[in-house]
Short mmCIF file of C-alpha atoms in Angstrom, two decimals:
data_model
loop_
_atom_site.label_atom_id
_atom_site.label_comp_id
_atom_site.label_asym_id
_atom_site.label_seq_id
_atom_site.Cartn_x
_atom_site.Cartn_y
_atom_site.Cartn_z
CA MET A 13 -0.41 8.38 -63.11
CA ASN A 14 -3.43 7.41 -65.28
CA LEU A 15 -3.36 7.34 -69.08
CA LYS A 16 -5.53 10.44 -69.60
CA LEU A 17 -3.34 12.61 -67.36
CA ARG A 18 -0.21 11.35 -69.13
CA GLU A 19 -1.79 12.24 -72.48
CA TRP A 20 -2.61 15.78 -71.28
CA ILE A 21 0.92 16.33 -69.94
CA PHE A 22 2.51 14.92 -73.11
CA THR A 23 0.34 17.01 -75.46
CA ILE A 24 0.72 20.33 -73.63
CA GLY A 25 4.46 19.74 -73.11
CA ALA A 26 4.89 18.92 -76.80
CA PHE A 27 3.21 22.16 -77.88
CA ILE A 28 5.32 24.25 -75.49
CA ILE A 29 8.49 22.61 -76.84
CA ALA A 30 7.25 23.08 -80.42
CA LEU A 31 6.69 26.82 -79.87
CA TYR A 32 10.12 27.17 -78.29
CA LEU A 33 11.69 25.44 -81.28
CA TYR A 34 9.78 27.71 -83.67
CA SER A 35 11.07 30.76 -81.81
CA LEU A 36 14.62 29.44 -81.99
CA PHE A 37 14.37 28.55 -85.68
CA SER A 38 12.62 31.74 -86.78
CA TYR A 39 14.54 34.31 -84.76
CA PHE A 40 17.71 33.22 -82.97
CA GLY A 41 19.15 31.59 -86.07
CA ILE A 42 19.10 34.90 -87.97
CA LYS A 43 19.12 37.52 -85.20
CA GLU A 44 22.62 38.70 -86.13
CA PHE A 45 21.32 39.68 -89.57
CA LEU A 46 18.37 41.73 -88.25
CA LYS A 47 18.44 45.42 -87.57
CA GLU A 48 17.26 46.75 -84.23
CA ASN A 49 13.45 46.92 -84.26
CA LEU A 50 10.40 46.05 -82.17
CA LEU A 51 10.91 42.34 -82.83
CA THR A 52 14.47 42.27 -81.49
CA ASP A 53 13.43 44.36 -78.48
CA TYR A 54 10.57 41.92 -77.85
CA PHE A 55 12.84 38.85 -77.83
CA ASP A 56 15.53 40.59 -75.76
CA SER A 57 12.93 41.47 -73.09
CA GLY A 58 12.31 37.81 -72.23
CA VAL A 59 8.53 38.28 -72.23
CA TRP A 60 8.28 35.78 -75.09
CA HIS A 61 9.10 32.92 -72.68
CA ILE A 62 5.83 33.53 -70.81
CA GLU A 63 3.88 33.87 -74.06
CA VAL A 64 5.36 30.63 -75.42
CA ILE A 65 4.32 28.72 -72.27
CA LEU A 66 0.81 30.22 -72.29
CA GLY A 67 0.53 29.67 -76.05
CA GLY A 68 1.62 26.05 -75.69
CA LEU A 69 -0.89 25.55 -72.87
CA PHE A 70 -3.68 27.07 -74.97
CA LEU A 71 -2.84 25.09 -78.13
CA GLY A 72 -2.34 21.87 -76.16
CA VAL A 73 -5.71 22.13 -74.41
CA LEU A 74 -7.41 23.06 -77.70
CA PHE A 75 -5.75 20.07 -79.40
CA ILE A 76 -6.97 17.65 -76.71
CA LEU A 77 -10.52 19.05 -76.69
CA VAL A 78 -10.80 18.84 -80.48
CA ASN A 79 -9.49 15.26 -80.43
CA LYS A 80 -12.05 14.33 -77.77
CA LEU A 81 -14.86 15.82 -79.86
CA ALA A 82 -13.61 13.86 -82.88
CA GLU A 83 -13.66 10.52 -81.00
CA HIS A 84 -17.12 9.74 -82.33
CA ARG A 85 -17.96 6.11 -83.08
CA SER A 86 -18.41 6.75 -86.82
CA ILE A 87 -15.01 8.48 -87.05
CA ARG A 88 -13.15 5.88 -84.96
CA LYS A 89 -14.28 3.19 -87.40
CA LYS A 90 -12.47 4.93 -90.29
CA GLY A 91 -8.84 4.29 -91.25
CA TYR A 92 -5.84 5.94 -89.59
CA GLY A 93 -5.19 8.21 -92.59
CA PHE A 94 -8.74 9.56 -92.55
CA ASN A 95 -8.64 10.09 -88.77
CA ILE A 96 -5.36 12.00 -88.88
CA LEU A 97 -6.47 14.22 -91.79
CA PHE A 98 -9.96 14.85 -90.38
CA LYS A 99 -8.67 15.81 -86.93
CA SER A 100 -5.97 18.06 -88.42
CA ILE A 101 -8.53 19.96 -90.53
CA LEU A 102 -10.81 20.21 -87.50
CA HIS A 103 -7.95 21.75 -85.51
CA PHE A 104 -7.49 24.55 -88.05
CA VAL A 105 -11.21 25.31 -88.06
CA ALA A 106 -11.28 25.35 -84.23
CA LEU A 107 -8.14 27.53 -84.02
CA PHE A 108 -9.56 30.02 -86.54
CA LEU A 109 -12.88 30.25 -84.65
CA VAL A 110 -11.19 30.68 -81.26
CA CYS A 111 -8.80 33.37 -82.58
CA PHE A 112 -11.72 35.11 -84.31
CA LEU A 113 -13.73 35.17 -81.08
CA ILE A 114 -10.75 36.34 -79.00
CA TYR A 115 -9.93 39.16 -81.44
CA HIS A 116 -13.49 40.48 -81.62
CA GLY A 117 -13.96 39.98 -77.87
CA PHE A 118 -10.87 42.07 -77.09
CA LYS A 119 -11.99 44.69 -79.60
CA TYR A 120 -15.56 44.80 -78.29
CA PHE A 121 -14.51 45.25 -74.64
CA GLY A 122 -11.85 47.83 -75.52
CA LEU A 123 -8.89 45.70 -74.43
CA ILE A 124 -7.03 46.62 -77.65
CA ASN A 125 -7.24 49.82 -79.68
CA GLN A 126 -6.81 50.55 -83.39
CA ASN A 127 -3.20 51.73 -83.00
CA GLN A 128 -2.23 48.41 -81.40
CA ILE A 129 -4.01 46.52 -84.17
CA ASP A 130 -2.16 48.52 -86.84
CA GLY A 131 1.13 47.85 -85.03
CA PHE A 132 0.49 44.10 -85.08
CA LYS A 133 -0.36 44.24 -88.78
CA GLU A 134 3.01 45.84 -89.54
CA LEU A 135 4.87 43.07 -87.68
CA LEU A 136 2.82 40.16 -88.99
CA SER A 137 3.81 40.00 -92.65
CA ALA A 138 2.34 37.48 -95.08
CA ASN A 139 5.58 35.48 -95.08
CA PHE A 140 5.65 35.40 -91.27
CA LEU A 141 2.06 34.15 -91.10
CA LEU A 142 2.72 31.58 -93.84
CA SER A 143 5.78 30.19 -92.06
CA GLY A 144 3.83 29.94 -88.80
CA LEU A 145 0.94 28.22 -90.57
CA LEU A 146 3.22 25.66 -92.23
CA TYR A 147 5.01 24.97 -88.95
CA TYR A 148 1.72 24.59 -87.05
CA SER A 149 0.41 22.26 -89.79
CA SER A 150 3.46 20.04 -89.41
CA ILE A 151 3.11 19.92 -85.62
CA ILE A 152 -0.61 19.02 -85.81
CA LEU A 153 0.01 16.22 -88.32
CA ILE A 154 2.98 14.85 -86.35
CA MET A 155 1.09 14.98 -83.03
CA ASN A 156 -1.94 13.19 -84.47
CA PHE A 157 0.34 10.61 -86.09
CA ILE A 158 2.18 9.94 -82.80
CA LEU A 159 -1.06 9.62 -80.82
CA HIS A 160 -2.55 7.20 -83.36
CA ILE A 161 0.61 5.09 -83.41
CA ASN A 162 0.55 5.10 -79.59
CA LYS A 163 -3.03 3.79 -79.72
CA LYS A 164 -2.06 1.12 -82.25
CA ILE A 165 0.87 -0.13 -80.17
CA GLY A 166 -1.02 0.36 -76.92
CA PRO A 167 -0.96 3.31 -74.48
CA GLY A 168 2.27 3.10 -72.50
CA SER A 169 3.78 0.36 -74.67
CA MET A 170 5.45 2.78 -77.08
CA MET A 171 7.28 4.54 -74.24
CA ASN A 172 8.32 1.17 -72.78
CA LEU A 173 9.77 0.15 -76.15
CA LEU A 174 11.54 3.49 -76.64
CA THR A 175 13.09 3.46 -73.17
CA GLY A 176 13.94 -0.26 -73.32
CA LYS A 177 12.15 -0.91 -70.02
CA TYR A 178 11.72 -4.61 -70.83
CA TYR A 179 14.87 -5.12 -72.91
CA HIS A 180 16.05 -7.34 -70.06
CA PRO A 181 13.38 -9.71 -68.62
CA LYS A 182 11.54 -8.17 -65.70
CA SER A 183 9.07 -9.70 -63.21
CA GLU A 184 5.76 -7.95 -62.52
CA ASP A 185 2.53 -8.71 -60.65
CA LEU A 186 -0.31 -8.44 -63.18
CA ILE A 187 -3.99 -9.29 -63.58
CA PHE A 188 -4.94 -10.96 -66.88
CA LEU A 189 -8.43 -11.13 -68.38
CA PHE A 190 -9.10 -13.50 -71.30
CA LEU A 191 -12.28 -12.43 -73.10
CA ASP A 192 -13.77 -14.69 -75.78
CA LEU A 193 -16.90 -14.81 -77.93
CA LYS A 194 -19.23 -17.64 -76.92
CA GLY A 195 -20.25 -20.06 -79.69
CA SER A 196 -17.87 -18.42 -82.14
CA THR A 197 -17.49 -21.42 -84.47
CA ALA A 198 -21.23 -21.84 -85.06
CA LEU A 199 -21.67 -18.08 -85.42
CA ALA A 200 -18.87 -17.84 -88.00
CA GLU A 201 -20.46 -20.63 -90.07
CA LYS A 202 -23.85 -18.95 -89.85
CA LEU A 203 -22.69 -15.44 -90.82
CA GLY A 204 -19.82 -16.18 -93.17
CA HIS A 205 -16.29 -14.84 -92.78
CA ASN A 206 -16.91 -11.24 -93.89
CA LEU A 207 -20.01 -10.60 -91.77
CA TYR A 208 -18.45 -12.44 -88.83
CA SER A 209 -15.36 -10.21 -89.05
CA ARG A 210 -17.60 -7.13 -89.05
CA LEU A 211 -19.31 -8.45 -85.91
CA ILE A 212 -15.99 -8.93 -84.10
CA LYS A 213 -14.83 -5.47 -85.18
CA GLU A 214 -18.04 -3.89 -83.91
CA CYS A 215 -17.70 -5.68 -80.56
CA ILE A 216 -14.12 -4.41 -80.20
CA HIS A 217 -15.33 -0.86 -80.90
CA GLU A 218 -17.79 -1.24 -78.02
CA LEU A 219 -15.00 -2.55 -75.78
CA THR A 220 -12.50 0.24 -76.57
CA PRO A 221 -13.99 3.09 -74.46
CA ILE A 222 -14.41 0.63 -71.57
CA ILE A 223 -10.73 -0.33 -71.81
CA VAL A 224 -9.80 3.35 -71.61
CA LYS A 225 -12.26 4.03 -68.78
CA HIS A 226 -10.89 1.22 -66.59
CA GLN A 227 -7.23 1.81 -67.51
CA ALA A 228 -6.67 -1.65 -68.97
CA SER A 229 -3.91 -2.48 -71.44
CA VAL A 230 -4.42 -4.69 -74.47
CA TYR A 231 -1.98 -7.57 -74.67
CA GLN A 232 -3.37 -9.36 -77.72
CA TYR A 233 -6.24 -9.60 -80.16
CA VAL A 234 -6.31 -13.26 -81.24
CA GLY A 235 -9.20 -14.04 -83.59
CA ASP A 236 -12.32 -13.41 -81.52
CA GLU A 237 -10.36 -13.36 -78.24
CA VAL A 238 -9.09 -10.25 -76.44
CA VAL A 239 -6.45 -10.43 -73.70
CA LEU A 240 -6.34 -7.48 -71.29
CA TYR A 241 -4.09 -6.85 -68.32
CA TRP A 242 -3.59 -4.44 -65.42
CA LYS A 243 -0.90 -3.75 -62.91
CA GLN A 244 -2.10 -5.03 -59.54
CA ARG A 245 -2.94 -1.64 -58.03
CA ASP A 246 -4.71 -0.31 -61.14
CA GLY A 247 -6.81 -3.44 -61.69
CA LEU A 248 -7.93 -3.77 -58.07
CA SER A 249 -8.65 -0.07 -57.60
CA ARG A 250 -12.44 0.46 -57.86
CA MET A 251 -12.63 -3.20 -58.95
CA ARG A 252 -11.73 -2.15 -62.49
CA CYS A 253 -10.72 -5.65 -63.59
CA VAL A 254 -14.18 -7.08 -62.79
CA ARG A 255 -16.18 -4.02 -63.83
CA THR A 256 -14.53 -4.06 -67.27
CA PHE A 257 -16.23 -7.34 -68.17
CA PHE A 258 -19.70 -6.44 -66.91
CA ASP A 259 -19.56 -2.90 -68.37
CA PHE A 260 -18.74 -4.51 -71.72
CA ILE A 261 -21.71 -6.89 -71.41
CA ASP A 262 -23.96 -3.91 -70.58
CA ALA A 263 -22.61 -1.94 -73.57
CA LEU A 264 -23.47 -4.82 -75.92
CA LYS A 265 -26.91 -5.16 -74.33
CA ARG A 266 -27.66 -1.47 -74.98
CA ARG A 267 -27.07 -2.06 -78.69
CA GLU A 268 -29.00 -5.34 -78.80
CA ARG A 269 -31.50 -4.16 -81.39
CA GLY A 270 -28.75 -3.12 -83.80
CA PHE A 271 -26.85 -6.39 -83.39
CA ILE A 272 -29.97 -8.47 -84.00
CA SER A 273 -30.91 -6.48 -87.12
CA ARG A 274 -27.40 -6.82 -88.60
CA TYR A 275 -26.30 -10.26 -87.38
CA GLY A 276 -29.44 -12.03 -86.23
CA GLU A 277 -28.45 -12.27 -82.56
CA LEU A 278 -26.73 -10.50 -79.67
CA PRO A 279 -23.11 -11.67 -79.24
CA THR A 280 -22.34 -13.08 -75.79
CA PHE A 281 -18.89 -13.20 -74.24
CA LYS A 282 -17.26 -15.29 -71.53
CA ALA A 283 -14.08 -14.54 -69.61
CA GLY A 284 -11.46 -15.98 -67.29
CA MET A 285 -9.22 -13.98 -65.00
CA ASP A 286 -6.16 -14.67 -62.83
CA PHE A 287 -3.54 -12.74 -60.90
CA GLY A 288 0.13 -13.49 -60.33
CA THR A 289 3.74 -12.87 -61.24
CA VAL A 290 4.79 -12.90 -64.90
CA THR A 291 8.03 -12.16 -66.71
CA ALA A 292 7.88 -9.34 -69.27
CA THR A 293 10.48 -8.98 -72.01
CA GLU A 294 10.97 -7.51 -75.48
CA ILE A 295 10.93 -10.03 -78.32
CA GLY A 296 11.64 -9.82 -82.04
CA ASP A 297 13.58 -7.43 -84.24
CA ILE A 298 10.87 -7.22 -86.91
CA LYS A 299 7.58 -6.06 -85.33
CA ARG A 300 9.19 -5.78 -81.90
CA ASP A 301 6.74 -6.39 -79.08
CA ILE A 302 6.56 -6.95 -75.32
CA ALA A 303 5.71 -10.54 -74.35
CA PHE A 304 4.58 -11.96 -71.01
CA HIS A 305 5.48 -15.44 -69.78
CA GLY A 306 4.07 -17.24 -66.74
CA ASP A 307 1.43 -19.59 -65.35
CA VAL A 308 -1.01 -16.69 -64.95
CA LEU A 309 -1.76 -16.52 -68.68
CA ASN A 310 -2.26 -20.27 -68.96
CA THR A 311 -4.57 -20.31 -65.92
CA ALA A 312 -6.69 -17.35 -67.09
CA SER A 313 -7.09 -18.98 -70.51
CA ARG A 314 -8.17 -22.31 -68.97
CA LEU A 315 -10.65 -20.55 -66.66
CA GLU A 316 -12.21 -18.80 -69.65
CA LYS A 317 -12.78 -22.21 -71.30
CA LYS A 318 -14.39 -23.51 -68.07
CA CYS A 319 -17.25 -21.00 -68.48
CA ASN A 320 -19.09 -23.37 -70.84
CA ASP A 321 -18.81 -26.28 -68.39
CA TYR A 322 -20.31 -24.31 -65.50
CA ASN A 323 -22.62 -22.01 -67.49
CA GLU A 324 -20.86 -18.92 -66.13
CA ARG A 325 -19.99 -15.66 -67.87
CA LEU A 326 -16.93 -14.79 -65.76
CA ILE A 327 -14.71 -17.15 -63.77
CA ILE A 328 -11.81 -15.92 -61.64
CA SER A 329 -9.15 -17.66 -59.58
CA GLN A 330 -8.70 -17.87 -55.82
CA ASN A 331 -5.59 -15.71 -56.29
CA LEU A 332 -7.79 -12.84 -57.44
CA VAL A 333 -10.66 -13.43 -55.01
CA ASP A 334 -8.18 -13.03 -52.14
CA LYS A 335 -7.10 -9.64 -53.50
CA ILE A 336 -10.39 -8.08 -54.58
CA PRO A 337 -11.98 -5.84 -51.92
CA SER A 338 -15.42 -7.20 -50.98
CA ASN A 339 -17.96 -4.36 -51.06
CA GLY A 340 -21.07 -6.36 -51.89
CA THR A 341 -21.19 -5.33 -55.56
CA TYR A 342 -20.48 -8.83 -56.86
CA ASN A 343 -21.22 -12.35 -55.69
CA TYR A 344 -18.43 -14.97 -55.84
CA THR A 345 -19.61 -18.59 -56.04
CA PHE A 346 -17.11 -21.41 -55.49
CA LEU A 347 -17.19 -23.80 -58.46
CA SER A 348 -14.32 -26.28 -58.24
CA ASP A 349 -10.55 -26.74 -58.18
CA LEU A 350 -8.36 -26.47 -61.26
CA PRO A 351 -5.32 -28.79 -61.43
CA LEU A 352 -2.23 -26.78 -62.35
CA LYS A 353 -0.14 -28.22 -65.16
CA GLY A 354 3.21 -29.55 -63.99
CA LYS A 355 2.33 -29.00 -60.32
CA SER A 356 0.86 -31.18 -57.58
CA GLU A 357 -1.47 -28.52 -56.12
CA SER A 358 -4.73 -27.20 -57.56
CA LEU A 359 -6.32 -23.75 -57.69
CA SER A 360 -9.88 -22.94 -56.61
CA PHE A 361 -11.99 -20.88 -59.00
CA TYR A 362 -15.22 -18.90 -58.65
CA GLY A 363 -18.10 -17.71 -60.79
CA VAL A 364 -18.73 -13.96 -60.58
CA ASN A 365 -22.12 -12.27 -60.94
CA PRO A 366 -23.49 -8.86 -59.95
CA ASN A 367 -25.62 -8.76 -56.81
#
């Protein structure tokens, strides 16, 4: 199941559960103290279950659509606090507009009459509306907070930590991509630390939508280096692991004029990639994280450093070449053999370029 589908299911499910909880808190906790009226008849009928599910579906879809609209580059560059507050306010504006349009649409087409409207007004007291508004505000803020924390930790990583999936070491077949800025030392000296940091941050912002598009996971940001990984099936499907690098290069190229005006040149990246079995496990009590151990990481890192020697942008191992489906999109050129540390055998590696 891809990350976007999981996010949709989580969001809609969370809103349905939230509406159920509101119904339980606002009615069932005090139902013994209420006299018989339209409200008690309504809850006893069971119709509210359907309305809660439909309401949760509506609010969940609205929440996701508003969040997608708010994922603009200028907003993503702001802090977490600003993002959470901005999106929450935007949700209230969107909800008000949608409810306004639905109400007047129903009224215009004669789907509700004045007697029904007056009946709703009698049931919906100011206190009832205020309690619903406060509850909805809390849910919106909590949902945005959870989604931002999930992004910070890494999509999927938060659930793995909560469920303890890697509490005990576990072996997995993964593809690792080590992505590094070329000529970083000279560039840092030329720009100075502050401007250089802004350059790296801007490059990462360009990389982020590509990471999401190709379903990669971020393992580490180390200085000007980014380490991505995929499960075998996800990375090989549609050649996502290779396309990620070249889509990133294309994204930087499209913004070449802006980079040159701000930093004096277009940043260029090089990358190394390998596939194999690693051991994943939780480490640390403070700032708990999931760590990977294995030769794959060492090999991918060494291949990335070989790019300068062979004047290549992307170098991948024989392990990965054997797995990638050949559809003519990319050309793989044999370069040399890489001696493996602590082992007698060596590993062939290839330069990759689009055809």
